[in-house]
XYZ file of C-alpha atoms in Angstrom:
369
model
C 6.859 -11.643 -20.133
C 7.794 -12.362 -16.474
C 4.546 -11.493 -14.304
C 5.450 -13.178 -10.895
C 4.863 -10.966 -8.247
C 8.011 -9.035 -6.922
C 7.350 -8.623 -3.441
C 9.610 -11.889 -1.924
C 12.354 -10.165 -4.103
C 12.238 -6.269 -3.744
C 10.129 -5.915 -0.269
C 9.784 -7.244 3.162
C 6.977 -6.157 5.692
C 7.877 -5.581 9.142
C 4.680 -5.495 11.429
C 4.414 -3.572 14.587
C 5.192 -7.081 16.741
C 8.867 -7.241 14.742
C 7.459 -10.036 12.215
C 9.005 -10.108 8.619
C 6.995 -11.190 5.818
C 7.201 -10.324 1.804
C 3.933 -8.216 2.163
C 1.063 -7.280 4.039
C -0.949 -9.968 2.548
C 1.091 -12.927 2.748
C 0.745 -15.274 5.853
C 4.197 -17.309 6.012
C 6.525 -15.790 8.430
C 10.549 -15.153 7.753
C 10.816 -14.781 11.503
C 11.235 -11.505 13.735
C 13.201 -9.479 14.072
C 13.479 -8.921 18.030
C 15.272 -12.464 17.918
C 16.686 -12.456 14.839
C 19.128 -10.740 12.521
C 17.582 -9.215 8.794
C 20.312 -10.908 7.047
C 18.806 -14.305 8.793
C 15.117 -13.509 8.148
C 15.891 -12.399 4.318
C 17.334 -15.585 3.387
C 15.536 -18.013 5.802
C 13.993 -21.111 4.452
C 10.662 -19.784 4.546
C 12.095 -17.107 2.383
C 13.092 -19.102 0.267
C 10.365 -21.410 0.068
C 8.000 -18.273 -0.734
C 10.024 -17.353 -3.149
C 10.377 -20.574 -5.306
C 6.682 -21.057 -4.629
C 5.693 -17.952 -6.432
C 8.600 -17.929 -8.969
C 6.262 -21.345 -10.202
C 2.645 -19.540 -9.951
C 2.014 -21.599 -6.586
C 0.055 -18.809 -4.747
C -2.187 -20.413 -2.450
C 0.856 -22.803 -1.459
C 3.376 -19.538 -1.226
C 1.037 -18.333 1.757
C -0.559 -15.558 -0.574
C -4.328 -13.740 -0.312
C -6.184 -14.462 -3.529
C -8.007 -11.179 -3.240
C -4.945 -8.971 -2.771
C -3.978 -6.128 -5.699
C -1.996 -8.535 -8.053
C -4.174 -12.086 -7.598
C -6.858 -10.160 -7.612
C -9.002 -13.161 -6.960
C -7.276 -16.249 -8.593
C -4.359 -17.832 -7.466
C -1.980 -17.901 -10.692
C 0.381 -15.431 -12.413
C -2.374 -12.276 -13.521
C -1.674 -12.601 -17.578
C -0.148 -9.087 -17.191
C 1.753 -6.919 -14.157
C -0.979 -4.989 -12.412
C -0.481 -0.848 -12.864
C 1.886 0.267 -10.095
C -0.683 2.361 -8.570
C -2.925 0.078 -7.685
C -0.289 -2.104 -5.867
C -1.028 0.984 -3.604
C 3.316 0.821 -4.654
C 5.542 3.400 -6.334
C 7.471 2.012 -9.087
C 11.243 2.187 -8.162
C 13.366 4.759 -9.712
C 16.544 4.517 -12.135
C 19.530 4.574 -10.072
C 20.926 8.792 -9.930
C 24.631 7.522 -10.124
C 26.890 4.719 -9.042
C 26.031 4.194 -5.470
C 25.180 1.153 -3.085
C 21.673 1.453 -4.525
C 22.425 1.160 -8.355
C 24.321 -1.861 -7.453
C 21.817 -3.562 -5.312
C 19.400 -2.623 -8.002
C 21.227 -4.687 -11.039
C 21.457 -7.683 -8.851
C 17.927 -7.637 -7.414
C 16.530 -7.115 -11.394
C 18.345 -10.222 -12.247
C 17.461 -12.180 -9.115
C 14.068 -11.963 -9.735
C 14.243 -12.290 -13.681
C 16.202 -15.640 -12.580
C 13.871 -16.631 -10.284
C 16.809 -16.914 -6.995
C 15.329 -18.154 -3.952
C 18.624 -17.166 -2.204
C 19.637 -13.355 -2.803
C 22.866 -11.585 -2.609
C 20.610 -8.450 -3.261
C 18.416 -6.433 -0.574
C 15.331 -5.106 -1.022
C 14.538 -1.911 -2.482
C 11.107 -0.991 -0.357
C 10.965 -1.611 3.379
C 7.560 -1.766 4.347
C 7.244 -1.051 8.379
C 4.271 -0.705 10.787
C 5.630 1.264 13.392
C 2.659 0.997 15.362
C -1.237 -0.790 15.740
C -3.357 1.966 17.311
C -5.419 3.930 15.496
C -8.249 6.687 15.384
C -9.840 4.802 12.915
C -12.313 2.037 13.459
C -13.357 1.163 10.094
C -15.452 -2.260 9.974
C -13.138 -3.413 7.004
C -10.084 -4.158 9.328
C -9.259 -7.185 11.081
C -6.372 -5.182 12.902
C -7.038 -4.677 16.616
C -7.402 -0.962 16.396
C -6.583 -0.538 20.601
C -4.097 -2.581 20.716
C -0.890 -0.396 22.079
C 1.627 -2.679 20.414
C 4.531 -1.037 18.519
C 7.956 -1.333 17.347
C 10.774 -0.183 19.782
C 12.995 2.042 18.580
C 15.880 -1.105 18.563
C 13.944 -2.220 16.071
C 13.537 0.652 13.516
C 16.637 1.836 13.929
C 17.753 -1.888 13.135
C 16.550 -1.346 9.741
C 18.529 1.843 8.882
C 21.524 -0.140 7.602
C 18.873 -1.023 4.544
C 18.980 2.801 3.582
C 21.467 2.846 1.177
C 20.286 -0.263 -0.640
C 16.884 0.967 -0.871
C 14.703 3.489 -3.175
C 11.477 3.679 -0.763
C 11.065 3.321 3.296
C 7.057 3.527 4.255
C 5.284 3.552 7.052
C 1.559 2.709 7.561
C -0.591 1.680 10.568
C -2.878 2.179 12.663
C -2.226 5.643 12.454
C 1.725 6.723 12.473
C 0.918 10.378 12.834
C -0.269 9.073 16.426
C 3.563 7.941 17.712
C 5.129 10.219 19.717
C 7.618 11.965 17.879
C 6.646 10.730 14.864
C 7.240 13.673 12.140
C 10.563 14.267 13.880
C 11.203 10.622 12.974
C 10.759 11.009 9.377
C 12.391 14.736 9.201
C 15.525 13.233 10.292
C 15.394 9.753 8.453
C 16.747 11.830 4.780
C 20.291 11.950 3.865
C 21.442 13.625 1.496
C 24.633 10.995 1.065
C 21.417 8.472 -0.680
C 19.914 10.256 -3.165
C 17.724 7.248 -4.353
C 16.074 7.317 -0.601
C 12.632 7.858 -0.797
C 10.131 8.265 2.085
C 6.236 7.205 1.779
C 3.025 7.394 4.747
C 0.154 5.702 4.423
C -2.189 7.728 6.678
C -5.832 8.657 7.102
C -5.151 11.981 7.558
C -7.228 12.607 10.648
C -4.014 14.173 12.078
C -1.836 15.537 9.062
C -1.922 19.241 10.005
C 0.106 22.329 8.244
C 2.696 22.023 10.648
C 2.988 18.661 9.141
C 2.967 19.313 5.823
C 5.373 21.933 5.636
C 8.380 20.284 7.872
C 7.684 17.047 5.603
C 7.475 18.559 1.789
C 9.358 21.730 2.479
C 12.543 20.009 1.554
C 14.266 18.814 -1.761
C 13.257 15.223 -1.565
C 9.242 15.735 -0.073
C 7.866 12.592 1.743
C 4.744 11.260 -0.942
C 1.251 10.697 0.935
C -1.450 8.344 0.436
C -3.914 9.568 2.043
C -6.701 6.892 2.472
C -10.424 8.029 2.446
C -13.260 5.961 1.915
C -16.074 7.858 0.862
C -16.565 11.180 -0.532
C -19.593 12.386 1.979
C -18.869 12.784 6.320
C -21.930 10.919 6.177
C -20.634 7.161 4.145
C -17.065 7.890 5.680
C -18.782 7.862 9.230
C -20.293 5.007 8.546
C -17.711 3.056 7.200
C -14.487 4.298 10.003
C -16.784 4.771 12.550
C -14.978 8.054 13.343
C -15.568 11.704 12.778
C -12.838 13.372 10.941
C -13.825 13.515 7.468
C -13.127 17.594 7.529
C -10.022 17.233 8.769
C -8.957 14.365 6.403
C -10.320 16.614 3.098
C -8.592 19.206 4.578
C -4.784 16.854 4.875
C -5.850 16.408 0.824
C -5.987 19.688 0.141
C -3.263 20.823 1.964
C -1.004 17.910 0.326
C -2.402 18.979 -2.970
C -1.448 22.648 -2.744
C 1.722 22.017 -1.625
C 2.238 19.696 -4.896
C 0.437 22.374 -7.188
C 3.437 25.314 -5.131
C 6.242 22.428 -6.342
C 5.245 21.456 -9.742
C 4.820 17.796 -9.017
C 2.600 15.220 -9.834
C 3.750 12.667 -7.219
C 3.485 14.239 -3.685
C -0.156 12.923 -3.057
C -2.654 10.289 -3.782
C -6.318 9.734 -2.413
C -7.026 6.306 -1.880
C -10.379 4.976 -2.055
C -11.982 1.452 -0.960
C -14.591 0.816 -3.243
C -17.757 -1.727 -1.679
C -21.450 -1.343 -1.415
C -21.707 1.575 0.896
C -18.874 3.339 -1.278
C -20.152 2.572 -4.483
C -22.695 5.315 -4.994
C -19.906 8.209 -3.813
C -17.223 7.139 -6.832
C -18.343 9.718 -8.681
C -18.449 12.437 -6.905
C -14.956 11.364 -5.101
C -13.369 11.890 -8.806
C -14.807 15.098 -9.300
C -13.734 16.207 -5.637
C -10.111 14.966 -6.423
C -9.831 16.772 -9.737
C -11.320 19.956 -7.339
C -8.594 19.407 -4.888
C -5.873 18.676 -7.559
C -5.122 14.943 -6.794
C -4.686 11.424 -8.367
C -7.089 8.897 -6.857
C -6.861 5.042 -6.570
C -9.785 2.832 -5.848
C -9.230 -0.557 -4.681
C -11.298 -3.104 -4.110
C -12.482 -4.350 -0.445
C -11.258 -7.636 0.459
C -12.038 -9.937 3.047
C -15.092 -11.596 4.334
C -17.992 -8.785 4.653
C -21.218 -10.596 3.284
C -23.057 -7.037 3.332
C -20.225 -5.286 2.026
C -18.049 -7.317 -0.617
C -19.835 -6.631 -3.404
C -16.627 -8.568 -5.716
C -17.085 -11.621 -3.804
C -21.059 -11.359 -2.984
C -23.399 -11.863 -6.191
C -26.275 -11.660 -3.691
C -25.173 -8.473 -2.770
C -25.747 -7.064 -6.590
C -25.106 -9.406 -9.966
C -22.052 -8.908 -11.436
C -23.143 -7.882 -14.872
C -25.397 -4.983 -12.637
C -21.916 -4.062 -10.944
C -19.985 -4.351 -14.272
C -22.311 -1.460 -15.845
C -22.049 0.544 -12.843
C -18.399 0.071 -13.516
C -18.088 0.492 -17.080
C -20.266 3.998 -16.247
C -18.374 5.322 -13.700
C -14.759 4.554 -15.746
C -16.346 6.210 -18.887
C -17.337 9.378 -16.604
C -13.613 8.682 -15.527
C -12.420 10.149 -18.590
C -13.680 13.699 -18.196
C -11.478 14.685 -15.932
C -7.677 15.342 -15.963
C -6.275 13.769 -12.887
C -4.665 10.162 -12.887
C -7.846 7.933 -12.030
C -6.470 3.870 -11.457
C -8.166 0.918 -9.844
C -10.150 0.102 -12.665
C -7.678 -2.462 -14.437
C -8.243 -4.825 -10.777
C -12.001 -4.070 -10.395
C -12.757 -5.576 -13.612
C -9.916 -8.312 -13.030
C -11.380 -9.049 -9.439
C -15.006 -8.839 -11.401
C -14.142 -11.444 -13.927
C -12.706 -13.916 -11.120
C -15.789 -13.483 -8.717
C -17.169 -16.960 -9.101
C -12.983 -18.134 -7.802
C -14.054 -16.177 -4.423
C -16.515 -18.096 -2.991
C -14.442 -20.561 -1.133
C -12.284 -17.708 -0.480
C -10.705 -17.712 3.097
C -8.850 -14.487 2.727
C -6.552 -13.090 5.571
C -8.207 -10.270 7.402
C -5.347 -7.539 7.220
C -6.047 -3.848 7.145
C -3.221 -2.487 4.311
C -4.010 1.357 5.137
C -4.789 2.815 8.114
């Protein structure tokens, strides 16, 4: 079984400065896109380079974070394909009908089964950062959380030519639902001509109000949340964003989760949930608030370099076979409830490669807002 990581073959990552990279989490540049076409940056020679790299398990040489959700925290191919979910990605849906995007999805399958550095196919999930400001200020984020940069509009609406090849478009900050004009953005971005189109926000839901909701999911094809809240107490989510809009973020979930309860779906909303020391105590009672509520919740892992914090990287900060029973307890209280509950397959993957992280020098990027 193939278990490469798909990223350099079915995403790119546009930050907020116009830079193009396969993800989040990988440091090698294809170039920007202010000064350069997509076609160019999509089969540059970095791009290429990245994508022979990883095709042959070379990680570390590829540009990759060791820590991130498919290493997690060894650089060679994980012996199986991490759950979707906790990729904190939405697996990519059977082409409807013959269309530009059932096409472009046969040749991108093979492309990557092949292991082509240069690609006649386009990728299926465009990953953008329209934006670096945010409300937030959580202590977990190396992302300059006042900075005012953004992406013009040149620039996004440079991308649109990628909607018919594509299943998802996301967005993710900072905080999107602080652009101007934001939700009239996405309301407008559907067409009905592309019925593979999906749209995705990564958001903290500090300002996701019912105005918001209904323009956004009052339509045949909904925009899906993840709505990212660390914590399940004002008190621990103060304390790790710095920022006081814990009420208002429950109440984002809750409005998401009605609206998916009024529709009949299961896919309209996901909590997600960093999981480190200060967390660690609240995973309990954040499953039993998210079966409340009505929603699936993820918990990832913390990455980075937080000594009082990274408690998958930090054996002084509790042993690993003390965290693995905490685990092991919280997973088997896990089954009692109803709702989709992931992150567990990578916590005890990142657990069992914890002595690989202590000459970890992982990048310091924030992945949700």
């Amino acid at each position: 079984m193939l278990t490469h990581c798909k990223h350099p073959w079915f995403d790119i990552w546009v930050n907020a400065a116009g830079k193009v990279t396969c993800c989040p989490q990988n440091k090698r540049s294809f170039g920007n896109l202010y000064t350069e076409s997509f076609e160019a940056l999509w089969n540059s020679s970095t791009a290429q380079d990245v994508r022979e790299n990883i095709f042959n398990g070379e990680y570390e040489k590829a540009g990759c974070d060791k820590e991130c959700p498919y290493l997690r925290g060894d650089f060679k191919h994980p012996s199986s394909p991490p759950p979707n979910e906790e990729l904190i990605n939405p697996e990519f849906d059977e082409p409807i009908c013959e269309s530009s995007y059932s096409i472009n999805y046969e040749i991108i399958q093979k492309e990557y089964k092949n292991g082509t550095i240069k690609l006649k196919g386009k990728p299926l999930f465009i990953d953008i950062q329209p934006l670096l400001l945010c409300n937030s200020d959580c202590f977990m984020c190396g992302q300059p959380h006042k900075d005012p940069t953004k992406l013009s509009d040149e620039i996004m609406t440079k991308l649109d030519p990628l909607k018919p090849y594509a299943n998802y478009f996301r967005w993710q900050g900072g905080e999107v639902f602080l652009l101007k004009n934001f939700t009239d953005y996405i309301e407008n971005f559907d067409n009905d001509l592309m019925p593979n189109l999906r749209r995705y926000i990564i958001t903290n839901g500090s300002k996701v109000t019912n105005d918001v909701v209904e323009r956004l999911t009052n339509v045949e094809r909904p925009v899906h949340f993840l709505v990212s809240i660390d914590g399940a107490t004002e008190e621990t989510h103060y304390k790790v964003r710095r920022r006081k809009y814990f009420k208002q973020a429950m109440k984002a979930l809750k409005l998401l989760a009605n609206k998916q309860k009024e529709q009949g779906r299961k896919d309209l909303v996901r909590w997600n949930y960093v999981v480190m020391k200060s967390t660690l105590g609240e995973m309990k009672l954040a499953i039993k608030l998210a079966s409340e509520i009505g929603v699936d919740i993820n918990f990832a892992p913390i990455q980075g370099n937080y000594p009082d914090e990274n408690i998958f990287r930090y054996q002084d900060i509790m042993p690993r076979d003390e965290l693995i029973s905490i685990i092991s307890n919280i997973e088997s209280y896990s089954t009692n409830f109803d709702i989709n509950i992931s992150g567990f397959v990578g916590i005890h993957e990142r657990l069992s490669n914890i002595s690989n992280m202590e000459d970890s020098n992982p990048l310091k990027i924030c992945i949700s807002p």
